[in-house]
CSV table of C-alpha atoms and ligand atoms in Angstrom, one decimal:
chain,number,residue,atom,x,y,z
A,1,MET,CA,-4.6,43.1,-21.7
A,2,LYS,CA,-4.4,46.5,-23.4
A,3,ILE,CA,-5.7,49.4,-21.4
A,4,ALA,CA,-6.1,53.2,-21.4
A,5,VAL,CA,-5.6,55.1,-18.2
A,6,ILE,CA,-7.3,58.5,-17.9
A,7,THR,CA,-6.9,60.8,-14.9
A,8,GLY,CA,-9.4,63.7,-14.3
A,9,ALA,CA,-12.1,61.5,-15.9
A,10,SER,CA,-15.0,62.7,-13.8
A,11,SER,CA,-15.3,66.0,-15.7
A,12,GLY,CA,-14.3,68.2,-18.6
A,13,LEU,CA,-11.5,67.1,-20.9
A,14,GLY,CA,-10.8,63.8,-19.0
A,15,ARG,CA,-14.4,62.8,-19.3
A,16,GLU,CA,-14.3,63.6,-23.1
A,17,PHE,CA,-11.2,61.4,-23.4
A,18,ALA,CA,-13.1,58.6,-21.7
A,19,LYS,CA,-15.9,58.9,-24.2
A,20,GLN,CA,-13.7,59.0,-27.3
A,21,ILE,CA,-10.7,56.9,-26.5
A,22,ASN,CA,-11.9,53.5,-27.7
A,23,GLN,CA,-13.2,55.0,-31.0
A,24,HIS,CA,-9.6,55.8,-31.9
A,25,PHE,CA,-7.6,53.2,-30.0
A,26,VAL,CA,-9.6,50.3,-31.2
A,27,THR,CA,-7.7,47.4,-29.6
A,28,LEU,CA,-8.3,48.4,-26.0
A,29,ASP,CA,-9.6,45.8,-23.6
A,30,GLU,CA,-10.2,48.1,-20.7
A,31,VAL,CA,-10.3,51.8,-19.8
A,32,TRP,CA,-9.3,52.8,-16.2
A,33,LEU,CA,-10.8,56.0,-15.0
A,34,ILE,CA,-9.3,58.0,-12.2
A,35,ALA,CA,-10.7,61.0,-10.2
A,36,ARG,CA,-11.9,61.6,-6.6
A,37,ARG,CA,-15.7,61.8,-7.3
A,38,GLU,CA,-16.7,58.1,-7.3
A,39,GLU,CA,-20.4,58.7,-8.3
A,40,ARG,CA,-19.3,60.7,-11.3
A,41,LEU,CA,-17.0,57.9,-12.4
A,42,ASN,CA,-19.7,55.3,-11.9
A,43,GLU,CA,-22.2,57.3,-14.0
A,44,LEU,CA,-19.7,57.6,-16.7
A,45,LYS,CA,-18.9,53.9,-16.6
A,46,GLU,CA,-22.6,53.1,-17.1
A,47,SER,CA,-22.8,55.4,-20.1
A,48,LEU,CA,-19.7,53.9,-21.9
A,49,HIS,CA,-20.2,50.9,-24.2
A,50,GLY,CA,-18.0,48.6,-26.2
A,51,VAL,CA,-15.1,48.4,-23.6
A,52,HIS,CA,-14.7,47.2,-20.1
A,53,VAL,CA,-14.3,50.1,-17.6
A,54,ARG,CA,-12.7,50.1,-14.2
A,55,THR,CA,-13.1,53.1,-11.9
A,56,ILE,CA,-10.3,54.1,-9.4
A,57,PRO,CA,-11.7,56.8,-7.1
A,58,ILE,CA,-8.5,58.3,-5.6
A,59,ASP,CA,-7.0,61.6,-4.7
A,60,LEU,CA,-3.9,61.9,-6.9
A,61,CYS,CA,-2.3,64.2,-4.3
A,62,ASP,CA,-2.4,61.4,-1.7
A,63,ARG,CA,0.7,59.3,-2.1
A,64,ASP,CA,-0.9,56.2,-0.4
A,65,ALA,CA,-3.9,56.5,-2.7
A,66,VAL,CA,-1.8,56.5,-5.8
A,67,GLY,CA,-0.3,53.3,-4.4
A,68,THR,CA,-3.7,51.7,-5.1
A,69,TYR,CA,-3.1,52.3,-8.8
A,70,GLU,CA,0.4,50.9,-8.6
A,71,GLU,CA,-0.9,47.8,-6.9
A,72,MET,CA,-3.5,47.3,-9.6
A,73,LEU,CA,-0.8,47.5,-12.2
A,74,GLN,CA,1.2,44.9,-10.3
A,75,LYS,CA,-1.8,42.6,-10.0
A,76,PHE,CA,-3.2,42.8,-13.5
A,77,HIS,CA,0.0,43.4,-15.4
A,78,PRO,CA,-1.7,45.3,-18.3
A,79,GLN,CA,-0.1,46.9,-21.3
A,80,ILE,CA,-0.9,50.6,-21.1
A,81,ARG,CA,-1.6,51.6,-24.7
A,82,VAL,CA,-2.4,55.2,-23.7
A,83,LEU,CA,-2.0,57.2,-20.5
A,84,VAL,CA,-3.9,60.5,-20.4
A,85,ASN,CA,-2.9,62.9,-17.6
A,86,ALA,CA,-5.8,65.3,-17.5
A,87,ALA,CA,-6.4,66.0,-13.8
A,88,GLY,CA,-5.4,69.5,-12.9
A,89,TYR,CA,-6.7,72.8,-11.7
A,90,GLY,CA,-5.7,76.5,-11.4
A,91,LYS,CA,-6.8,79.5,-9.3
A,92,MET,CA,-6.8,82.9,-10.9
A,93,GLY,CA,-5.7,85.9,-8.9
A,94,TYR,CA,-2.5,87.5,-7.6
A,95,VAL,CA,-0.1,85.3,-5.6
A,96,GLU,CA,-0.5,87.5,-2.6
A,97,GLN,CA,-4.3,86.9,-2.7
A,98,ILE,CA,-4.3,83.1,-3.0
A,99,SER,CA,-3.8,80.8,0.0
A,100,GLU,CA,-0.5,79.0,0.3
A,101,GLU,CA,-2.4,75.7,0.3
A,102,ASP,CA,-4.1,76.5,-3.0
A,103,LEU,CA,-0.8,77.5,-4.6
A,104,ALA,CA,1.1,74.4,-3.4
A,105,GLY,CA,-1.9,72.2,-4.3
A,106,GLU,CA,-1.7,73.3,-8.0
A,107,ILE,CA,2.0,72.3,-8.1
A,108,ARG,CA,1.3,69.0,-6.3
A,109,LEU,CA,-1.5,68.0,-8.7
A,110,ASN,CA,-0.4,69.6,-12.0
A,111,CYS,CA,3.3,68.7,-11.8
A,112,GLU,CA,4.1,66.2,-9.0
A,113,SER,CA,1.2,63.8,-9.4
A,114,LEU,CA,1.4,63.9,-13.2
A,115,THR,CA,5.1,63.0,-13.0
A,116,ARG,CA,4.4,60.3,-10.5
A,117,MET,CA,1.6,58.8,-12.6
A,118,THR,CA,3.9,58.8,-15.6
A,119,LYS,CA,6.8,57.2,-13.8
A,120,ILE,CA,4.6,54.5,-12.3
A,121,SER,CA,3.0,53.7,-15.7
A,122,LEU,CA,6.1,53.6,-17.8
A,123,PRO,CA,7.2,50.0,-17.0
A,124,TYR,CA,3.8,48.9,-18.4
A,125,MET,CA,4.1,50.7,-21.7
A,126,ALA,CA,5.3,49.1,-24.9
A,127,LYS,CA,6.2,50.2,-28.4
A,128,ARG,CA,3.6,52.3,-30.1
A,129,SER,CA,2.1,53.6,-26.9
A,130,ASN,CA,1.1,57.2,-26.1
A,131,ILE,CA,1.3,59.5,-23.2
A,132,ILE,CA,-1.0,62.5,-23.5
A,133,ASN,CA,-0.3,65.2,-20.9
A,134,ILE,CA,-2.8,68.1,-20.7
A,135,ALA,CA,-0.8,71.3,-20.4
A,136,SER,CA,-2.4,74.6,-21.5
A,137,SER,CA,-1.7,77.6,-23.8
A,138,ALA,CA,-0.8,79.2,-20.4
A,139,ALA,CA,2.4,77.2,-20.7
A,140,PHE,CA,3.6,79.4,-23.6
A,141,MET,CA,4.5,82.4,-21.4
A,142,PRO,CA,4.4,83.7,-17.8
A,143,GLN,CA,0.9,84.9,-16.8
A,144,PRO,CA,0.4,87.5,-14.1
A,145,ASN,CA,-2.9,86.9,-12.3
A,146,PHE,CA,-2.5,83.1,-13.0
A,147,ALA,CA,1.2,82.9,-12.2
A,148,VAL,CA,1.5,79.5,-10.5
A,149,TYR,CA,-0.9,77.8,-12.9
A,150,ALA,CA,1.0,79.1,-16.0
A,151,ALA,CA,4.3,78.0,-14.4
A,152,SER,CA,2.9,74.6,-13.6
A,153,LYS,CA,1.8,74.2,-17.2
A,154,SER,CA,5.2,75.3,-18.5
A,155,TYR,CA,6.6,72.4,-16.4
A,156,VAL,CA,4.1,70.0,-18.1
A,157,LEU,CA,5.1,71.2,-21.6
A,158,SER,CA,8.8,71.1,-20.9
A,159,PHE,CA,8.6,67.7,-19.1
A,160,SER,CA,6.6,66.2,-22.0
A,161,ARG,CA,8.9,67.4,-24.7
A,162,ALA,CA,12.0,66.1,-22.9
A,163,LEU,CA,10.4,62.8,-22.1
A,164,HIS,CA,9.3,62.4,-25.7
A,165,GLN,CA,13.0,62.5,-26.7
A,166,GLU,CA,14.0,60.1,-24.0
A,167,LEU,CA,11.3,57.6,-25.0
A,168,LYS,CA,11.8,57.8,-28.7
A,169,LYS,CA,14.0,54.7,-28.5
A,170,HIS,CA,11.1,52.8,-27.0
A,171,GLY,CA,8.6,54.0,-29.6
A,172,ILE,CA,6.5,55.8,-27.0
A,173,VAL,CA,5.1,59.2,-28.1
A,174,VAL,CA,4.5,62.0,-25.6
A,175,THR,CA,2.1,64.7,-26.6
A,176,ALA,CA,1.5,67.9,-24.6
A,177,VAL,CA,-2.0,69.3,-25.2
A,178,CYS,CA,-2.0,73.1,-25.0
A,179,PRO,CA,-5.6,74.4,-25.4
A,180,GLY,CA,-6.7,77.9,-24.7
A,181,PRO,CA,-9.9,78.3,-22.5
A,182,VAL,CA,-12.2,75.3,-22.8
A,183,ASN,CA,-15.8,75.1,-21.7
A,184,THR,CA,-15.6,72.8,-18.6
A,185,GLU,CA,-16.0,73.0,-14.9
A,186,PHE,CA,-12.4,74.3,-14.7
A,187,PHE,CA,-13.6,77.9,-14.3
A,188,ASP,CA,-15.8,77.1,-11.3
A,189,ILE,CA,-12.6,76.4,-9.4
A,190,ALA,CA,-10.4,78.9,-11.2
A,191,GLU,CA,-12.7,81.8,-10.2
A,192,SER,CA,-12.5,81.2,-6.4
A,193,TYR,CA,-10.6,84.5,-6.0
A,194,THR,CA,-11.4,86.5,-9.1
A,195,LYS,CA,-13.5,86.5,-12.2
A,196,THR,CA,-12.3,85.3,-15.6
A,197,LYS,CA,-11.3,88.1,-18.1
A,198,GLY,CA,-13.8,88.7,-20.8
A,199,TYR,CA,-11.6,87.5,-23.7
A,200,LYS,CA,-11.2,84.1,-22.0
A,201,VAL,CA,-15.0,83.7,-21.9
A,202,ILE,CA,-15.4,84.5,-25.6
A,203,LEU,CA,-12.6,82.2,-26.6
A,204,ARG,CA,-13.8,79.1,-24.8
A,205,ALA,CA,-13.6,76.0,-27.0
A,206,ASN,CA,-15.7,72.9,-27.1
A,207,ALA,CA,-14.1,70.1,-25.0
A,208,GLY,CA,-15.1,67.3,-27.4
A,209,LYS,CA,-13.3,69.1,-30.3
A,210,VAL,CA,-10.2,69.8,-28.3
A,211,VAL,CA,-10.0,66.1,-27.3
A,212,THR,CA,-10.6,64.8,-30.9
A,213,LEU,CA,-7.7,66.9,-32.2
A,214,ALA,CA,-5.5,65.8,-29.2
A,215,ILE,CA,-6.0,62.1,-29.9
A,216,LYS,CA,-5.4,62.6,-33.6
A,217,ASP,CA,-2.3,64.6,-33.0
A,218,ALA,CA,-1.0,62.0,-30.5
A,219,MET,CA,-1.6,59.2,-33.0
A,220,LYS,CA,0.3,61.2,-35.7
A,221,GLY,CA,3.2,61.4,-33.3
A,222,LYS,CA,3.0,65.1,-32.6
A,223,THR,CA,4.7,66.4,-29.5
A,224,VAL,CA,2.3,69.5,-29.1
A,225,SER,CA,-1.4,69.7,-29.8
A,226,THR,CA,-2.9,73.2,-30.0
A,227,TYR,CA,-6.5,73.6,-30.8
A,228,GLY,CA,-7.8,76.6,-32.8
A,229,VAL,CA,-6.4,79.3,-35.0
A,230,VAL,CA,-6.2,81.9,-32.2
A,231,MET,CA,-4.2,79.6,-29.9
A,232,LYS,CA,-1.9,78.5,-32.7
A,233,ALA,CA,-1.3,82.2,-33.5
A,234,PHE,CA,-0.7,82.9,-29.7
A,235,ARG,CA,1.9,80.2,-29.6
A,236,VAL,CA,3.8,81.7,-32.6
A,237,VAL,CA,3.6,85.2,-31.1
A,238,THR,CA,5.0,84.0,-27.7
A,239,LYS,CA,7.9,82.5,-29.6
A,240,ILE,CA,8.7,85.6,-31.7
A,241,ILE,CA,8.1,88.5,-29.3
A,242,PRO,CA,10.3,88.6,-26.2
A,243,HIS,CA,8.4,87.8,-23.0
A,244,GLY,CA,9.8,90.9,-21.4
A,245,LEU,CA,7.6,92.9,-23.8
A,246,ILE,CA,4.5,90.8,-24.1
A,247,VAL,CA,4.0,89.9,-20.4
A,248,PRO,CA,3.5,93.6,-19.3
A,249,PHE,CA,1.2,94.1,-22.3
A,250,ILE,CA,-1.0,91.1,-21.5
A,251,HIS,CA,-1.1,92.1,-17.8
B,301,NAP,N1,-10.8,74.2,-19.2
B,301,NAP,C1,-9.8,75.0,-19.6
B,301,NAP,O1,-10.0,76.2,-19.9
B,301,NAP,C2,-8.4,74.4,-19.7
B,301,NAP,C3,-7.5,75.0,-20.6
B,301,NAP,C4,-6.3,74.5,-20.7
B,301,NAP,C5,-5.9,73.4,-20.0
B,301,NAP,N2,-6.8,72.8,-19.1
B,301,NAP,C6,-6.3,71.7,-18.3
B,301,NAP,O2,-7.1,70.6,-18.7
B,301,NAP,C7,-7.1,69.6,-17.6
B,301,NAP,C8,-8.5,69.2,-17.3
B,301,NAP,O3,-9.3,70.3,-16.9
B,301,NAP,P1,-10.8,70.5,-17.2
B,301,NAP,O4,-10.9,71.8,-18.0
B,301,NAP,O5,-11.3,69.3,-17.7
B,301,NAP,O6,-11.3,70.9,-15.7
B,301,NAP,P2,-12.4,70.1,-14.8
B,301,NAP,O7,-13.6,69.9,-15.6
B,301,NAP,O8,-12.4,70.9,-13.6
B,301,NAP,O9,-11.7,68.7,-14.6
B,301,NAP,C9,-10.7,68.5,-13.7
B,301,NAP,C10,-10.5,67.0,-13.3
B,301,NAP,O10,-9.4,66.8,-12.5
B,301,NAP,C11,-9.9,66.0,-11.4
B,301,NAP,N3,-9.1,66.2,-10.2
B,301,NAP,C12,-8.9,67.4,-9.6
B,301,NAP,N4,-8.2,67.3,-8.5
B,301,NAP,C13,-7.9,66.0,-8.4
B,301,NAP,C14,-7.2,65.2,-7.4
B,301,NAP,N5,-6.6,65.8,-6.3
B,301,NAP,N6,-7.1,63.9,-7.6
B,301,NAP,C15,-7.7,63.3,-8.7
B,301,NAP,N7,-8.4,64.0,-9.6
B,301,NAP,C16,-8.5,65.3,-9.5
B,301,NAP,C17,-11.3,66.3,-11.2
B,301,NAP,O11,-12.0,65.2,-10.6
B,301,NAP,P3,-12.5,65.1,-9.1
B,301,NAP,O12,-12.9,66.5,-8.7
B,301,NAP,O13,-13.6,64.2,-9.2
B,301,NAP,O14,-11.3,64.6,-8.4
B,301,NAP,C18,-11.8,66.5,-12.7
B,301,NAP,O15,-12.1,65.2,-13.2
B,301,NAP,C19,-6.4,70.3,-16.4
B,301,NAP,O16,-5.1,69.9,-16.3
B,301,NAP,C20,-6.5,71.8,-16.8
B,301,NAP,O17,-5.4,72.5,-16.2
B,301,NAP,C21,-8.1,73.3,-19.0
């Protein structure tokens, strides 16, 4: 049984992956959707046609809950054709403003649970499989006022690139998706402490387009997928100009 596993499927980019995945990965038998909000997952399940859908309503920061996913793998023994790690959040503001719980929570979900999901899933992945990790353009350099989030996404980018090299021998492609701002519910949570800067509002991309490119890039074997000319240029600039100069300027 060939499956796709998508975390963060109740909203935004994860939800878009759920809608598009079986148009591109045409041999899928099932799609497994993971997030906390069960009603949202069930609504999405009802709207998806052409593939069997299983919903797994769990908190990815809860080790025991993630065990439920592991048990399902042991029970059904599927072949994971594609794993999409999309669950994640960030809170804008200065570190001294944001609660310790919120800062640690970002690291737990964006880094720790993504790593755990990957590790648990790997034994069920065969040749010509894909891991798609949602990083961010925030991964390209340190970001004052979004410090922990940017650092967590640098982790996702670095982890994904290294893992890609490790898994080459098994024919598994790992792609880090690094979009700039995208029009999703992300900002409802991100703005708990402070408002989004104006340029991030203007630059917001369409989630469907970001996901279409991400899937195409993953299928081409690309290690990084960056949507849009502005973010591609941003990536180049952050490679050329020393961060010591550019970080104070952006701040
Ligand atoms: N939107 C942007 O501007 C942007 C830009 C670059 C990168 N990204 C990244 O893209 C990814 C998706 O974000 P999005 O924009 O789609 O935001 P979103 O609409 O807020 O979606 C976040 C998803 O993560 C899930 N989630 C959050 N905490 C969870 C937990 N503890 N356990 C399980 N699932 C959890 C949420 O579902 P439940 O609440 O139902 O659990 C939701 O499905 C994130 O990694 C984000 O960092 C976003």
